[in-house]
Short mmCIF file of C-alpha atoms and ligand atoms in Angstrom, two decimals:
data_model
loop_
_atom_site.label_atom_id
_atom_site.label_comp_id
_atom_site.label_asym_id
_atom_site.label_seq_id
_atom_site.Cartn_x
_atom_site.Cartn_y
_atom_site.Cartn_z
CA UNK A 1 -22.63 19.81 -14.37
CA UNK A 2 -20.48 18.37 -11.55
CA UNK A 3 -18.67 14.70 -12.90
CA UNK A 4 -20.21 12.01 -11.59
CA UNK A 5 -20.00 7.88 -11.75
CA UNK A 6 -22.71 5.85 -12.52
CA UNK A 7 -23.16 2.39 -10.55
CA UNK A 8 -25.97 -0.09 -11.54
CA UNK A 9 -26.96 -2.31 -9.22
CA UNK A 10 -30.10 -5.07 -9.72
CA UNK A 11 -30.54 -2.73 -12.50
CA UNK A 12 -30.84 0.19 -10.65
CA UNK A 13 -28.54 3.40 -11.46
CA UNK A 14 -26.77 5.23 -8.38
CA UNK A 15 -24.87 8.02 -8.83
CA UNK A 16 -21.69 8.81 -7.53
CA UNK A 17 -19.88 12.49 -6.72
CA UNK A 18 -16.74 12.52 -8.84
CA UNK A 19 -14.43 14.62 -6.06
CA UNK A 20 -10.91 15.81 -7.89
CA UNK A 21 -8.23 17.08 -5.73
CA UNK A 22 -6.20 20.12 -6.84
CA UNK A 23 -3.19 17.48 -8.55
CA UNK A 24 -6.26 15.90 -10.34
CA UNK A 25 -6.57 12.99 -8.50
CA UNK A 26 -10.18 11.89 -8.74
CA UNK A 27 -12.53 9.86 -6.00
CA UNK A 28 -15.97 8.43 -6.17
CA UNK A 29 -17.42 9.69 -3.00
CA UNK A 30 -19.16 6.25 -1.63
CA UNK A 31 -19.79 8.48 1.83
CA UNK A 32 -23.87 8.05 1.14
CA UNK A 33 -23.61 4.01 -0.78
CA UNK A 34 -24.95 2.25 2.37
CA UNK A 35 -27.83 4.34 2.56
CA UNK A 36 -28.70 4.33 -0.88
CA UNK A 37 -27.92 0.94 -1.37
CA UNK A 38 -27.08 -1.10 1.49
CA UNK A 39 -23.66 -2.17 0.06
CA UNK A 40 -20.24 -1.06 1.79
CA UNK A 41 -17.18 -1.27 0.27
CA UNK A 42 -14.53 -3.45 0.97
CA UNK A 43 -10.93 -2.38 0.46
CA UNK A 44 -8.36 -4.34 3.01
CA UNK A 45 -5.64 -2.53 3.96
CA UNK A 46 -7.23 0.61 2.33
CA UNK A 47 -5.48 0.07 -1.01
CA UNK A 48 -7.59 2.17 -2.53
CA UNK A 49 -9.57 4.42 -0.14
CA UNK A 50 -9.00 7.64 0.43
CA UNK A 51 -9.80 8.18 4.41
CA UNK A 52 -9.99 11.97 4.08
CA UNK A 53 -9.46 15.32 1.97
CA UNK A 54 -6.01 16.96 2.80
CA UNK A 55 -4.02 19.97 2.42
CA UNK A 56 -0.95 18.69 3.84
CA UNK A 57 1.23 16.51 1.54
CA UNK A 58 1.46 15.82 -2.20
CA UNK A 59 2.32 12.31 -3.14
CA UNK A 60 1.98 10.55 -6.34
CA UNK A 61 4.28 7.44 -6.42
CA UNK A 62 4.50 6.33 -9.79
CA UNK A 63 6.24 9.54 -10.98
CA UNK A 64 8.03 9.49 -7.53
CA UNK A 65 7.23 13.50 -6.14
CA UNK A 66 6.73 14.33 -2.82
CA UNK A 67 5.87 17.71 -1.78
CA UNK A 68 4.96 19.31 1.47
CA UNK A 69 2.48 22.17 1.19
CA UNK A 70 3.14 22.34 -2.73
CA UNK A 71 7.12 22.87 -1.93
CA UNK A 72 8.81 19.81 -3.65
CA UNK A 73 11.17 17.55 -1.27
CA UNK A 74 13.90 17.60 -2.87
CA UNK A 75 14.15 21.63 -2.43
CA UNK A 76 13.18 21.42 1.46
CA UNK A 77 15.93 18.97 1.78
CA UNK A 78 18.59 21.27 0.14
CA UNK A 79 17.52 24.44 1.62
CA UNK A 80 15.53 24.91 4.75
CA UNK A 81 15.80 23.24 8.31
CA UNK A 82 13.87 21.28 10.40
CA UNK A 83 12.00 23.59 12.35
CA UNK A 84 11.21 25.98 9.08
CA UNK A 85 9.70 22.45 7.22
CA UNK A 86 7.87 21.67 10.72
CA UNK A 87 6.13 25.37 10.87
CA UNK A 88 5.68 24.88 7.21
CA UNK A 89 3.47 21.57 7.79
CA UNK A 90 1.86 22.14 10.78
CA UNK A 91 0.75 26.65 9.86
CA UNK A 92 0.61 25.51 5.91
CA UNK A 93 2.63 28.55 5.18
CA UNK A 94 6.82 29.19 5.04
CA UNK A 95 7.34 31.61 7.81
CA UNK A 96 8.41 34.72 7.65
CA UNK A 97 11.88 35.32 9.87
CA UNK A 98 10.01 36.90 12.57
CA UNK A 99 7.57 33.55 13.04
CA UNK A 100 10.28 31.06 12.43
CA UNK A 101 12.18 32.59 15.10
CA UNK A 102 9.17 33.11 17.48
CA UNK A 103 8.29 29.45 16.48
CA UNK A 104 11.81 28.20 17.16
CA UNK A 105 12.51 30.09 20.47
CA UNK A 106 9.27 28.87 21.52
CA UNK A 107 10.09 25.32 21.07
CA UNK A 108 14.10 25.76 22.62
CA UNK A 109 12.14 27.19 25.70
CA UNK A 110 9.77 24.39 26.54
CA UNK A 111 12.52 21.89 26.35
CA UNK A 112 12.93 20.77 29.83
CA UNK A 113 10.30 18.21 30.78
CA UNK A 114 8.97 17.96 34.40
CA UNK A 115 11.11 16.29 37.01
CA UNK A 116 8.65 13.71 37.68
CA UNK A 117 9.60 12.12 33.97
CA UNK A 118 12.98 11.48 34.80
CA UNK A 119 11.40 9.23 37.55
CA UNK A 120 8.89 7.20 35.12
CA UNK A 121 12.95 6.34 33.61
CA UNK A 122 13.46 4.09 36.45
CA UNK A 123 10.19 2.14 35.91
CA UNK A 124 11.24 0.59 32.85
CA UNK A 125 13.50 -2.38 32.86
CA UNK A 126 16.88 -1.28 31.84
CA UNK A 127 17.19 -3.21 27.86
CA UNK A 128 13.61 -2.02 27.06
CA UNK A 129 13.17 -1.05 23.95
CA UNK A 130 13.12 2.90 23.29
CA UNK A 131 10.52 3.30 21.58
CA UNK A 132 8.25 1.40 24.35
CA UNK A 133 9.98 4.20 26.14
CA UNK A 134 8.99 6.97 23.82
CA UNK A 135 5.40 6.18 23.29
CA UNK A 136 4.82 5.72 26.91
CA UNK A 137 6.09 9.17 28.37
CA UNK A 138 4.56 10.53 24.99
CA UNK A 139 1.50 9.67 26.62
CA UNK A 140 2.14 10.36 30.08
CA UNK A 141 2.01 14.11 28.82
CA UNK A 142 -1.45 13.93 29.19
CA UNK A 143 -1.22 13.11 33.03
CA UNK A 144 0.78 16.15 33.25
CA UNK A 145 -1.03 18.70 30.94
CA UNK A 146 -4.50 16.86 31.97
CA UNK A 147 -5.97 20.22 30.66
CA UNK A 148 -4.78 18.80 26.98
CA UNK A 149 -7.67 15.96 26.81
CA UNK A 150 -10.30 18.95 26.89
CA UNK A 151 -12.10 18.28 23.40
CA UNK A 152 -12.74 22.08 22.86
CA UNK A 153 -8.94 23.91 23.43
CA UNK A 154 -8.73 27.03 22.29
CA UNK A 155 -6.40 27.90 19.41
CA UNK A 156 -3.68 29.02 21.61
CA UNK A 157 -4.05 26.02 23.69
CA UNK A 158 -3.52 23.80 20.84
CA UNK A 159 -0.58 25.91 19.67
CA UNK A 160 0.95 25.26 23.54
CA UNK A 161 0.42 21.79 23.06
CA UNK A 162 2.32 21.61 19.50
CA UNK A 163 4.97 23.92 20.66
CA UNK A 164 5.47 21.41 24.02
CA UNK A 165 5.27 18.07 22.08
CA UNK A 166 7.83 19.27 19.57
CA UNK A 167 10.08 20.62 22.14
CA UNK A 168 9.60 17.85 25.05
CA UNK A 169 10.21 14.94 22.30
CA UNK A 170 13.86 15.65 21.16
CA UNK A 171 14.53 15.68 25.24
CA UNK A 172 12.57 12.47 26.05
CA UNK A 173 14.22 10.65 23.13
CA UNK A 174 17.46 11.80 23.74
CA UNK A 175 16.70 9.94 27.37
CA UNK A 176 15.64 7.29 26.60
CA UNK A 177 19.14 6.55 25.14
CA UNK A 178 21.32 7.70 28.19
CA UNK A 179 19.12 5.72 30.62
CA UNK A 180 19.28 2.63 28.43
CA UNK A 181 23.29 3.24 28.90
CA UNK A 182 23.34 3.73 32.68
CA UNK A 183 24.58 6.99 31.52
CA UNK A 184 23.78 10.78 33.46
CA UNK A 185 20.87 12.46 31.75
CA UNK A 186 22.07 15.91 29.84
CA UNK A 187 19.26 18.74 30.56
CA UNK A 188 18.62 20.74 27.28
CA UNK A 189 20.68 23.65 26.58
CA UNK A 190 18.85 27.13 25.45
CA UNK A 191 21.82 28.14 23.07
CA UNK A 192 21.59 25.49 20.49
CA UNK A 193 19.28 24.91 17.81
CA UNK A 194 17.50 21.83 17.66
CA UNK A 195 19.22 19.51 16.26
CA UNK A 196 22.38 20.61 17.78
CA UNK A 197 20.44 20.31 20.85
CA UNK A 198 19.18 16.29 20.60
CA UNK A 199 23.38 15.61 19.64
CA UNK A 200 23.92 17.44 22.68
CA UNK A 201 21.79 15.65 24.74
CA UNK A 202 22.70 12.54 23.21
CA UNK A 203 26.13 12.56 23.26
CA UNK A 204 27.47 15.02 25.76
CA UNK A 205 29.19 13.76 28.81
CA UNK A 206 29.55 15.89 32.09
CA UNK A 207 33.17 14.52 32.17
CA UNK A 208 33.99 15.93 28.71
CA UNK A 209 33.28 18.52 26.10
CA UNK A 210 31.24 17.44 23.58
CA UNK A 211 31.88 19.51 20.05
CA UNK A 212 28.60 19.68 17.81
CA UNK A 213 29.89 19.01 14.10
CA UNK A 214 27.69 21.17 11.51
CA UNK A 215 28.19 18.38 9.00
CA UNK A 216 26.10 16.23 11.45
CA UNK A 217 24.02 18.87 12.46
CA UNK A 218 23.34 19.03 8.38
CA UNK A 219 22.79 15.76 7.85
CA UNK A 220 20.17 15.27 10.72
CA UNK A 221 18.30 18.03 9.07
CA UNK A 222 17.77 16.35 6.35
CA UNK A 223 17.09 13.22 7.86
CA UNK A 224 14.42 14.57 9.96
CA UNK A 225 13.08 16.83 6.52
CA UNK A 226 12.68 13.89 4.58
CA UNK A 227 10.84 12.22 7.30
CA UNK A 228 8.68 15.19 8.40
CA UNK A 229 5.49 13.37 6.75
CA UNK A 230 4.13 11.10 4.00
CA UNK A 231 0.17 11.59 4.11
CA UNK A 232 -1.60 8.81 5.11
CA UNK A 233 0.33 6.10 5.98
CA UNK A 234 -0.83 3.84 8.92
CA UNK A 235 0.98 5.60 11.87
CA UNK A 236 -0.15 9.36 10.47
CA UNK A 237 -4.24 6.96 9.87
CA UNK A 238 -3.40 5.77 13.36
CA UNK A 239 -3.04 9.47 14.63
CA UNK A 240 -6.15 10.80 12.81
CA UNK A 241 -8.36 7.84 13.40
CA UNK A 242 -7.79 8.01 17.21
CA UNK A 243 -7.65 12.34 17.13
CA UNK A 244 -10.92 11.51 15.79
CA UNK A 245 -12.59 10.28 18.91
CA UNK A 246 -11.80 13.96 20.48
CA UNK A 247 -8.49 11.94 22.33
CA UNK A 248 -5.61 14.57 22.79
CA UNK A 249 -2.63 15.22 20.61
CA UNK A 250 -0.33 13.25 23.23
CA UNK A 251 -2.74 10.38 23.51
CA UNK A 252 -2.92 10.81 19.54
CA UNK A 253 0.93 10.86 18.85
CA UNK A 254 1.75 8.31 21.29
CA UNK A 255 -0.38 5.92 19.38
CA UNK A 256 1.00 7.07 15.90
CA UNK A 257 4.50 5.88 17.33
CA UNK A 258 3.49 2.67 18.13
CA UNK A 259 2.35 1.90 14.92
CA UNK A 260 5.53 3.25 13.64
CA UNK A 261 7.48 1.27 15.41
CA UNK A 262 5.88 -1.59 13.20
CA UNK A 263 8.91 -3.40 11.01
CA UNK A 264 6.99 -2.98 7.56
CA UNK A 265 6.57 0.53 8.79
CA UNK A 266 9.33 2.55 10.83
CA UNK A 267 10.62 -0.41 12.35
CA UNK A 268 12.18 -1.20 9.12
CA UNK A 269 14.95 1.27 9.38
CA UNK A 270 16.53 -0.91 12.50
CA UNK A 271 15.36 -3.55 10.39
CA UNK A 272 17.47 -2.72 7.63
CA UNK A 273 20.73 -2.54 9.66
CA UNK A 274 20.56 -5.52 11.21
CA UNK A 275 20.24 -7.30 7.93
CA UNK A 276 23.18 -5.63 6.44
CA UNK A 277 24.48 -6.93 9.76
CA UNK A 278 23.33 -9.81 9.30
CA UNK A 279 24.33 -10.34 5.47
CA UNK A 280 28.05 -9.05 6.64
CA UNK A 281 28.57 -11.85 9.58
CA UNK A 282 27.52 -14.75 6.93
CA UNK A 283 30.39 -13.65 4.63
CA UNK A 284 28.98 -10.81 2.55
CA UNK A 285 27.06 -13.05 -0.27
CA UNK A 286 24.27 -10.33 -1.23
CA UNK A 287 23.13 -13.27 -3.57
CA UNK A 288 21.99 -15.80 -1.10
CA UNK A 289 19.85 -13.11 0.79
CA UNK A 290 18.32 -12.26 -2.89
CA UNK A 291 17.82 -15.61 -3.40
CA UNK A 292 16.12 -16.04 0.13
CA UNK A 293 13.66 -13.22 -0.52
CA UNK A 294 12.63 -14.69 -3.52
CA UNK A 295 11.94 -17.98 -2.32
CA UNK A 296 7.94 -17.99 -1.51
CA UNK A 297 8.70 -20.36 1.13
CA UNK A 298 11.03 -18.64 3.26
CA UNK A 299 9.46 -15.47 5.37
CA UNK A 300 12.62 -12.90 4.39
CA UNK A 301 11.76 -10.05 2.85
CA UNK A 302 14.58 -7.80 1.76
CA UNK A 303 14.31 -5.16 4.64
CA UNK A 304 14.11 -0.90 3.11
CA UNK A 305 12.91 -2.21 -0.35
CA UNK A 306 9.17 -1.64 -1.20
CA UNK A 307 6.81 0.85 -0.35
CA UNK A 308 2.71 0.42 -0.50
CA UNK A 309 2.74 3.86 -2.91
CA UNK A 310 6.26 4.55 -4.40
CA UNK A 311 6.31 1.97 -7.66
CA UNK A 312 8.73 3.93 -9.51
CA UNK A 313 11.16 5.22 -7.07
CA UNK A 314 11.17 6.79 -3.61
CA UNK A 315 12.40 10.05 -4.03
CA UNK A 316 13.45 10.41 -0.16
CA UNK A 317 15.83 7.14 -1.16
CA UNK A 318 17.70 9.44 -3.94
CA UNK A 319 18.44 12.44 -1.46
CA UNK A 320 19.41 9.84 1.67
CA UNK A 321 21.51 7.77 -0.86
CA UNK A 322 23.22 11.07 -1.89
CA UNK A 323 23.98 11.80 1.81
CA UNK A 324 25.03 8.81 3.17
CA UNK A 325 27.68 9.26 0.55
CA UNK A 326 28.56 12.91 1.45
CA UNK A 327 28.48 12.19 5.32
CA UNK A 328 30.59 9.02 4.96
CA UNK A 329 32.61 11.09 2.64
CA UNK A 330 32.91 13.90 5.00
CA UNK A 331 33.58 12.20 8.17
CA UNK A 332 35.94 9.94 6.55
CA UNK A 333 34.06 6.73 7.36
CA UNK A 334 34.49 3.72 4.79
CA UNK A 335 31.93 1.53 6.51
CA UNK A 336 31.47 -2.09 5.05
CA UNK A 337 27.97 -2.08 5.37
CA UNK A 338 27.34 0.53 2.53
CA UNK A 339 29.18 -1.61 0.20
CA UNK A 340 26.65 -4.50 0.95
CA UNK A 341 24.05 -2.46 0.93
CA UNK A 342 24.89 -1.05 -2.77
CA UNK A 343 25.79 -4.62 -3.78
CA UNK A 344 22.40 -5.50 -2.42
CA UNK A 345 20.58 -2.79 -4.08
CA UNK A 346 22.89 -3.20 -7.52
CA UNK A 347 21.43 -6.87 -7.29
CA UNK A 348 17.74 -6.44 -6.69
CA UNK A 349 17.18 -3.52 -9.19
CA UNK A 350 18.64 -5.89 -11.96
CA UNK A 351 16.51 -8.95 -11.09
CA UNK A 352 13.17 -9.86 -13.06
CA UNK A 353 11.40 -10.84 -9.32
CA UNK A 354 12.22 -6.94 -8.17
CA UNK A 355 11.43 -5.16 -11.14
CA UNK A 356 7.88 -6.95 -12.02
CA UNK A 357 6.91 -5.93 -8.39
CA UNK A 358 8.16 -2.67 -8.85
CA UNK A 359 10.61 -3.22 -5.34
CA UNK A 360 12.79 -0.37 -5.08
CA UNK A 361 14.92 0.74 -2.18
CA UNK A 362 13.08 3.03 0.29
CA UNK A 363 13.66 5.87 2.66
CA UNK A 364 14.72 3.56 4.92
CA UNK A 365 16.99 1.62 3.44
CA UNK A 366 19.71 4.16 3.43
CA UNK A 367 19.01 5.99 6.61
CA UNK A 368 20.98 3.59 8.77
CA UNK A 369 23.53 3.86 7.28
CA UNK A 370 24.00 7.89 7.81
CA UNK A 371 22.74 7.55 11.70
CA UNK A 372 25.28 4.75 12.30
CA UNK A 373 27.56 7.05 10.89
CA UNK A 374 26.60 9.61 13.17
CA UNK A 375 26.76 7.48 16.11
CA UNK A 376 23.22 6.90 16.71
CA UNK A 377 22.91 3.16 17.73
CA UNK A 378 20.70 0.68 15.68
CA UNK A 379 17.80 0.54 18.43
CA UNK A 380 16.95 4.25 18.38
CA UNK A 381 16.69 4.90 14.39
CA UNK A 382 12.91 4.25 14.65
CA UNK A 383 12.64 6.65 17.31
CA UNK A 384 14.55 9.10 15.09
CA UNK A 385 11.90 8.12 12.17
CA UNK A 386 9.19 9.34 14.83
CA UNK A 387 11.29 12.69 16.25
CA UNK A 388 11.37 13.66 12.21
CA UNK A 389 8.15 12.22 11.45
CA UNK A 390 6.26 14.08 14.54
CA UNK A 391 5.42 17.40 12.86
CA UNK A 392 3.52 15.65 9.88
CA UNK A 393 1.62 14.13 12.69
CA UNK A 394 0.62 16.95 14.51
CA UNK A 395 0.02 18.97 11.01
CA UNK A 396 -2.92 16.31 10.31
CA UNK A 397 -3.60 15.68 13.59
CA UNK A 398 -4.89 19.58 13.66
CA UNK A 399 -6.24 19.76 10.26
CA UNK A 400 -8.74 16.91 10.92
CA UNK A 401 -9.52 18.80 14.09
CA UNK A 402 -10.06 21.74 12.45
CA UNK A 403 -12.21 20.54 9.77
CA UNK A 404 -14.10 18.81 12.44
CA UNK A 405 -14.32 15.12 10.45
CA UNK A 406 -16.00 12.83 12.12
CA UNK A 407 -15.02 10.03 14.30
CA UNK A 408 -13.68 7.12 12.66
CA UNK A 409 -15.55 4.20 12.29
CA UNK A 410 -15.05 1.40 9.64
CA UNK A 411 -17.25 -1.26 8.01
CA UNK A 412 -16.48 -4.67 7.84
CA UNK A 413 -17.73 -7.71 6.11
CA UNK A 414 -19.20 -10.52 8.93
CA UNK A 415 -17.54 -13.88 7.78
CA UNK A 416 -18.27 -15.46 11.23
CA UNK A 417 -21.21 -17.79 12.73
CA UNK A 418 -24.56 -17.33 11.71
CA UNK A 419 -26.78 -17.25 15.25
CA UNK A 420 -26.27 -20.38 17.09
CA UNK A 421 -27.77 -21.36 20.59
CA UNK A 422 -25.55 -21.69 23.64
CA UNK A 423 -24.69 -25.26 24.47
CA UNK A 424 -23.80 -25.41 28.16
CA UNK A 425 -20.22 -26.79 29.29
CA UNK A 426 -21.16 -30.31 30.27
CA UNK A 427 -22.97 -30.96 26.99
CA UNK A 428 -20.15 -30.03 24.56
CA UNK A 429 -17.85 -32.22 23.07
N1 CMC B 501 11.32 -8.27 -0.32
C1 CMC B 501 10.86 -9.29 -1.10
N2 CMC B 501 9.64 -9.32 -1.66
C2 CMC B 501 8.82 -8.28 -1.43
C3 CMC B 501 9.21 -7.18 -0.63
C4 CMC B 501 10.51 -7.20 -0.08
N3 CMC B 501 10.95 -6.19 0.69
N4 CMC B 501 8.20 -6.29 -0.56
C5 CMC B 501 7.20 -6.80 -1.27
N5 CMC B 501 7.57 -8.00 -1.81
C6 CMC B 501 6.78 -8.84 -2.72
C7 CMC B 501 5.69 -9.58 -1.97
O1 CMC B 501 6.12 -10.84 -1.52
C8 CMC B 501 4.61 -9.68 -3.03
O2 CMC B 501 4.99 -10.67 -3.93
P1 CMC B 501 3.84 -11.58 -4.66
O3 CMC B 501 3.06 -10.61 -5.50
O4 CMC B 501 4.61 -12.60 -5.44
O5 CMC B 501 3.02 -12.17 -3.53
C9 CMC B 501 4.74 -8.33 -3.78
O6 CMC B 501 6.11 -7.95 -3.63
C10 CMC B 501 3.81 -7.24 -3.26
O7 CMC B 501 4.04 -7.10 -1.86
P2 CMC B 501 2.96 -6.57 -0.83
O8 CMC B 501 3.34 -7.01 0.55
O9 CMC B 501 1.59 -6.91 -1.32
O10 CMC B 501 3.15 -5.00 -0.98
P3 CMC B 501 2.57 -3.92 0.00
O11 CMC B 501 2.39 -2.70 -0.82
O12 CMC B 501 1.39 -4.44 0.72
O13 CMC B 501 3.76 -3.76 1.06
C11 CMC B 501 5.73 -3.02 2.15
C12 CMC B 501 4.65 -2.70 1.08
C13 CMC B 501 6.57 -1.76 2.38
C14 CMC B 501 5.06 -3.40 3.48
C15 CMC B 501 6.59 -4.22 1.63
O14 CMC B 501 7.21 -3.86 0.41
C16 CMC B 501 7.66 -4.65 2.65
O15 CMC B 501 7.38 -5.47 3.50
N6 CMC B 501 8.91 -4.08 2.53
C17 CMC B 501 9.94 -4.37 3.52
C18 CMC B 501 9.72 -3.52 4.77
C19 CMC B 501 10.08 -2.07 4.57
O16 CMC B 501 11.13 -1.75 4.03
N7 CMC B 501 9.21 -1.18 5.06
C20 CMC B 501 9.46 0.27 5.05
C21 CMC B 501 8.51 1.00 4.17
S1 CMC B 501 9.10 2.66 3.84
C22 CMC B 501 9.00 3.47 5.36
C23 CMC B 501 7.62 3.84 5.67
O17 CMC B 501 7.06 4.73 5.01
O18 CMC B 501 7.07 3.26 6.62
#
């Protein structure tokens, strides 16, 4: 007999599916409580609820794993690239050579975006922030692939669509850091793989060679592997639950970014950097910014420590700690603000207040450090976050498609007015 929970209410017994997933993590399935019972659950900031059955990622935070499609992290991070990991995530198989090169040629082809973006650049006031930048154009892919709103695209459609997003992001992002310079846009380049590609773009000047290092070309693989996706966090919910309403995978992602851009959420990775900043200009005393993040009253939170599911450790923190060393190491950069930040991190992991909350440094609390290294400047490391983070999106974006879920619609508990009459203006106080 299939396990079930039993719930007695006013002395009545309900009965509740018992759903297990294939890591043996168990659910009630509440999907039929309301009608049974007229009760909803309430579960702010869905702590507990599990918004949908996927095939995708593996997570379980308090031993600190993270796999993608059963293939642990920490082996995708040492061994395969960026586009292999995002075929991986989005096809739920490792390709074979023949589709990772089909998959990658694919994407180096449908680089170039339409002329008319470049002119949406001069729209936006010159210090905006890129990833206003990104989301926008994101969406504006829909105004020039109107075909991609259809609810009912065929499979190869949808594959178009992934294979354009993909390719058309590492351009637009690249962009939206020349523009912000004043500096000439660099059109992609067919011969280089993809992450040699966005340093290209990024950093190439028409008045001088630009030579790709494959240390950095390395170490953005990584970055972008360890990124690639994390279940259902709120931008990846924010994807699904508007994908849900049948709204396209531009509409979808560019909604997804916004949400990342969030400081407790992707935004923290600027966030991060400017507090090492921040903790370096005040004369280096780690102690006083413990001390400050402590204190109830004050609103500072120690920026990269924390995570809603990782109470153990964050095993994307242990890889990115390991190559912030190696790249600083490699490129011969001794850069001040690592030393804070392993002060900082010495400090917190000792302290009673971090360890009874089970804070520990996350993914983002070392990726600064390896971008600024790289030369990627402090306002586009969330839009980094969302050029890694954009084939987990699409990967869940197409499995809730695929397995047809339902729109997404929440409950809520009323705590407002009971029914009152309308008093008209003149007769309220
Ligand atoms: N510094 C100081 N105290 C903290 C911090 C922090 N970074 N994070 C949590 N706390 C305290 C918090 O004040 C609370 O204390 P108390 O129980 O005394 O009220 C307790 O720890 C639990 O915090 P919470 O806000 O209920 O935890 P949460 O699971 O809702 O929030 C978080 C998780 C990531 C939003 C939070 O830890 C945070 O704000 N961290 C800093 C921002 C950050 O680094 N975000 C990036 C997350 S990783 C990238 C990603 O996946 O998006």
């Amino acid at each position: 007999m299939a396990e079930s929970a039993e719930l007695i209410l006013d002395g009545k017994s309900i009965s509740l599916p018992v759903i297990e997933g294939t890591e043996h993590e168990k659910a009630f399935d509440i999907g039929k409580l309301r009608d049974q019972t007229g009760y909803v659950t309430l579960d702010s900031g869905y702590k507990n609820t599990g918004a949908t059955k996927s095939a995708i990622t593996f997570l379980d935070g308090e031993e600190g794993i993270l796999r993608y499609r059963g293939y642990p992290i920490e082996q995708l991070a040492e061994q395969s690239s960026f586009i292999e990991v995002a075929y991986l995530l989005i096809y739920g198989k490792l390709p074979t050579q023949a589709e990772l090169d089909n998959f990658s040629n694919q994407i180096t082809k449908h680089t170039l975006v339409h002329e008319d973006v470049r002119k949406i650049f001069d729209g936006f006031p010159s210090a905006a922030h890129p990833m206003a930048i990104l989301s926008s154009l994101i969406c504006s892919l829909t105004a020039f692939y109107p075909e991609s709103v259809s609810p009912d695209l065929s499979k190869e459609d949808t594959d178009l669509n992934v294979i354009r997003l993909m390719a058309k992001i590492s351009t637009i992002a690249a962009w939206t850091y020349k523009n912000n310079m004043g500096h000439p846009l660099n059109y992609p380049r067919n011969d280089l793989d993809y992450c040699s590609n966005f340093l290209y773009m990024m950093f190439s000047f028409p008045t001088e060679k630009y030579d790709i290092d494959p240390r950095i070309v390395s170490a953005l693989n990584k970055l972008l592997i360890l990124h690639a996706d994390h279940e259902q966090n709120c931008s990846t919910s924010t994807v699904r639950l508007v994908g849900s309403a049948n709204a396209s995978l531009y509409g979808s992602v560019s909604a997804g970014i916004n949400a990342l851009w969030g400081p407790l959420h992707g935004g923290a990775n600027q966030e991060v950097l400017e507090m090492l900043q921040a903790i370096q200009k005040d004369g280096g005393d780690t102690s006083k910014f413990i001390a400050k993040a402590k204190d109830k009253n004050d609103s500072f939170r120690l920026m990269g420590f924390g995570h809603r599911v990782y109470k153990n450790f964050d095993p994307r923190a242990k890889i990115i700690k390991k190559a912030a060393d190696d790249v600083l190491a490699a490129l011969g950069i001794d850069d001040p603000l690592l030393k804070i930040a392993q002060e900082l991190e010495q400090a917190a992991l000792t302290d009673e207040y971090f360890i009874e909350r089970k804070l520990y440094p996350n993914v983002d609390f070392y990726s600064g450090i390896i971008y600024r290294a790289i030369g990627i400047p402090t306002e586009m490391f969330t839009v980094m976050f969302a050029l890694g983070r954009l084939p987990g999106w699409i990967a869940q974006w197409k499995e809730m498609r695929e397995n047809k879920e339902p729109i997404g619609r929440p409950r809520q508990i009323y705590t407002g007015e009971t029914e009152r009459d309308y008093v008209s203006i003149d007769a309220r106080s």
